[in-house]
């Protein structure tokens, strides 16, 4: 599924983000930037050790990455040019700032992509695995944040892809995307 807002395409595909050829792929990292399970583990495994080396340098210089922030590194052996590491919120009960932090993780990643002057970026479904954010709520925030960015701020970005790992995630994002005003 795909829509276009202000000359930026927002696409949904079902698949593995490590196989994408967009200029950047986004990693749903944790604050330590030291890798982990889920999509984080898959990106480091497929990309090789150079990504982790750069993550280590970043943490050494500026400390752990708080939830809602994003940093870019090289993409090692991946097809992308950059990996943008962002940290989504851990779901507690929805009343601990989780929606704002999740929106910020997407927004900060997009701002960084614009600063890098790239044309295309792929996102996973941030926070909906180990961090337990309810899928339908996360999909709505993800899609609405990206759509608003496309409408108001996108310049170099022409393609924003959500790479959903399974059918259930794809359906949730499809539902959210079909409610967006074009
Ligand atoms: P978080 O800690 O932010 O919840 P996870 O990696 O545990 O991150 O899960 C985030 C989402 O990424 C989940 O929906 C999971 O199914 C998905 N995912 C896991 N591996 C991949 C992959 N290789 N490509 C795309 N999505 C993936």
Coordinates of C-alpha atoms and ligand atoms in Angstrom, one line a residue:
X1 CA 0.0 0.0 0.0
X2 CA 1.2 3.5 -0.8
X3 CA 0.0 7.1 -0.5
X4 CA 1.7 10.4 -1.6
X5 CA 1.7 13.6 0.4
X6 CA 3.3 16.7 -0.9
X7 CA 5.6 14.7 -3.3
X8 CA 6.7 12.3 -0.6
X9 CA 5.6 8.7 -0.9
X10 CA 4.7 6.7 2.2
X11 CA 4.8 3.0 1.5
X12 CA 4.1 -0.1 3.5
X13 CA 5.7 -3.4 2.8
X14 CA 5.9 -6.7 4.6
X15 CA 9.5 -7.9 4.9
X16 CA 12.9 -7.8 6.5
X17 CA 14.3 -4.3 7.0
X18 CA 17.9 -5.5 6.6
X19 CA 17.2 -6.3 2.9
X20 CA 16.0 -2.8 2.1
X21 CA 18.0 -0.5 -0.3
X22 CA 16.7 2.8 0.9
X23 CA 19.5 5.4 1.7
X24 CA 18.9 4.9 5.4
X25 CA 17.3 2.2 7.6
X26 CA 16.2 2.9 11.1
X27 CA 17.1 0.7 14.0
X28 CA 14.8 0.3 17.0
X29 CA 17.8 0.3 19.3
X30 CA 18.1 0.4 23.1
X31 CA 19.8 3.3 24.9
X32 CA 23.1 1.5 25.3
X33 CA 23.4 1.2 21.4
X34 CA 25.1 -2.1 22.1
X35 CA 22.8 -4.3 20.0
X36 CA 20.2 -6.6 21.3
X37 CA 17.4 -8.8 20.1
X38 CA 14.7 -8.3 17.5
X39 CA 15.3 -5.9 14.7
X40 CA 18.4 -4.5 16.5
X41 CA 20.1 -7.9 16.5
X42 CA 19.1 -8.5 12.9
X43 CA 20.7 -5.2 11.7
X44 CA 24.0 -5.7 13.5
X45 CA 24.2 -9.3 12.4
X46 CA 23.5 -8.4 8.7
X47 CA 25.6 -5.2 8.8
X48 CA 28.7 -6.5 10.5
X49 CA 31.0 -5.0 13.2
X50 CA 31.6 -1.6 11.8
X51 CA 28.2 -0.3 12.9
X52 CA 28.7 -1.4 16.5
X53 CA 32.2 0.3 16.5
X54 CA 30.6 3.6 15.6
X55 CA 27.9 3.1 18.2
X56 CA 30.5 2.5 20.8
X57 CA 32.3 5.8 19.9
X58 CA 29.0 7.7 20.1
X59 CA 28.2 6.4 23.5
X60 CA 31.7 7.1 24.7
X61 CA 31.4 10.7 23.6
X62 CA 27.8 11.6 24.5
X63 CA 26.6 8.8 26.8
X64 CA 23.6 6.6 26.4
X65 CA 20.9 7.6 23.9
X66 CA 17.7 8.6 25.6
X67 CA 14.3 7.4 24.4
X68 CA 12.9 9.7 21.6
X69 CA 16.4 10.6 20.3
X70 CA 18.2 9.4 17.1
X71 CA 21.8 9.2 15.9
X72 CA 23.3 8.0 12.5
X73 CA 26.1 5.6 11.8
X74 CA 27.6 3.9 8.8
X75 CA 25.6 0.9 7.5
X76 CA 28.4 -1.6 7.3
X77 CA 27.6 -4.4 4.7
X78 CA 24.0 -3.3 4.4
X79 CA 22.7 -1.8 1.1
X80 CA 21.8 1.4 2.9
X81 CA 24.3 4.2 3.3
X82 CA 23.3 5.0 7.0
X83 CA 21.7 3.3 9.9
X84 CA 19.7 5.7 12.0
X85 CA 19.5 4.4 15.6
X86 CA 16.5 5.6 17.6
X87 CA 15.2 4.5 20.9
X88 CA 11.4 4.0 21.4
X89 CA 9.7 4.0 24.7
X90 CA 9.1 0.9 26.8
X91 CA 5.3 0.6 27.2
X92 CA 4.3 0.9 30.8
X93 CA 0.7 2.0 30.9
X94 CA 0.4 4.7 28.3
X95 CA 0.4 7.5 30.9
X96 CA 4.2 7.8 31.3
X97 CA 4.8 9.9 28.2
X98 CA 5.0 6.9 25.8
X99 CA 3.0 8.5 22.9
X100 CA 5.2 11.6 22.8
X101 CA 8.4 9.6 23.1
X102 CA 7.3 7.3 20.3
X103 CA 6.4 10.2 18.0
X104 CA 9.7 11.8 18.9
X105 CA 11.6 8.7 17.9
X106 CA 10.1 8.9 14.4
X107 CA 10.4 12.7 14.1
X108 CA 14.1 12.8 15.3
X109 CA 14.9 10.1 12.7
X110 CA 13.3 12.1 10.0
X111 CA 15.0 15.3 11.0
X112 CA 18.3 13.5 10.9
X113 CA 17.6 12.1 7.5
X114 CA 16.8 15.6 6.2
X115 CA 20.1 16.8 7.7
X116 CA 21.9 14.0 5.8
X117 CA 20.0 15.1 2.7
X118 CA 18.9 11.6 1.8
X119 CA 16.0 10.7 -0.4
X120 CA 14.7 7.5 1.1
X121 CA 14.3 5.9 4.6
X122 CA 12.9 2.6 6.0
X123 CA 11.4 2.2 9.4
X124 CA 10.5 -0.9 11.4
X125 CA 7.6 -0.8 13.8
X126 CA 9.4 0.8 16.7
X127 CA 8.6 -0.3 20.3
X128 CA 6.1 -3.0 19.3
X129 CA 8.3 -6.0 20.0
X130 CA 10.3 -6.3 23.2
X131 CA 9.1 -2.9 24.3
X132 CA 5.4 -4.1 24.2
X133 CA 3.8 -0.9 22.8
X134 CA 0.2 -1.9 21.7
X135 CA 0.4 -2.4 17.9
X136 CA -2.6 -0.5 16.8
X137 CA -1.8 2.6 18.9
X138 CA 1.9 2.5 17.8
X139 CA 0.9 2.2 14.2
X140 CA -1.4 5.2 14.4
X141 CA 1.3 7.4 16.0
X142 CA 4.0 6.2 13.5
X143 CA 1.8 6.9 10.5
X144 CA 0.5 10.2 11.7
X145 CA 3.9 11.5 12.7
X146 CA 5.4 10.6 9.3
X147 CA 2.4 11.9 7.4
X148 CA 2.6 15.2 9.2
X149 CA 6.3 15.4 8.5
X150 CA 5.7 14.8 4.8
X151 CA 3.1 17.4 4.8
X152 CA 5.0 20.1 6.6
X153 CA 8.7 19.6 6.6
X154 CA 10.0 17.0 4.1
X155 CA 12.4 18.4 1.5
X156 CA 15.0 15.8 0.4
X157 CA 13.0 12.8 1.6
X158 CA 10.8 11.5 -1.2
X159 CA 10.2 7.9 0.0
X160 CA 9.4 6.8 3.5
X161 CA 8.9 3.0 3.9
X162 CA 7.5 1.0 6.8
X163 CA 8.9 -2.5 6.7
X164 CA 6.5 -4.7 8.7
X165 CA 7.8 -8.0 9.8
X166 CA 4.5 -9.9 9.8
X167 CA 1.0 -9.8 8.5
X168 CA -0.5 -8.6 11.8
X169 CA 1.8 -5.5 11.8
X170 CA 1.2 -4.9 8.1
X171 CA -2.6 -4.9 8.7
X172 CA -2.3 -2.5 11.7
X173 CA -0.2 0.0 9.6
X174 CA -2.5 -0.4 6.6
X175 CA -5.5 0.5 8.8
X176 CA -3.7 3.6 10.1
X177 CA -2.5 4.7 6.7
X178 CA -6.0 4.4 5.2
X179 CA -7.2 7.0 7.7
X180 CA -4.7 9.6 6.7
X181 CA -5.8 12.8 4.9
X182 CA -3.8 13.1 1.7
Ligands
LIG1 P1 11.5 -2.8 20.3 O1 12.5 -3.1 21.4 O2 11.5 -1.3 19.9 O3 10.1 -3.2 20.7 P2 11.9 -5.1 18.6 O4 13.0 -5.3 17.7 O5 11.7 -6.0 19.7 O6 12.0 -3.5 19.0 O7 10.6 -5.1 17.7 C1 10.2 -4.0 16.9 C2 9.4 -4.6 15.7 O8 10.4 -5.0 14.7 C3 8.6 -5.8 16.0 O9 7.3 -5.6 15.3 C4 9.3 -6.9 15.3 O10 8.4 -7.9 14.8 C5 10.0 -6.2 14.2 N1 11.2 -6.9 13.6 C6 12.0 -7.8 14.1 N2 13.0 -8.1 13.2 C7 12.7 -7.4 12.1 C8 13.4 -7.3 10.8 N3 14.4 -8.0 10.5 N4 12.8 -6.4 9.9 C9 11.8 -5.6 10.2 N5 11.1 -5.7 11.4 C10 11.6 -6.6 12.3

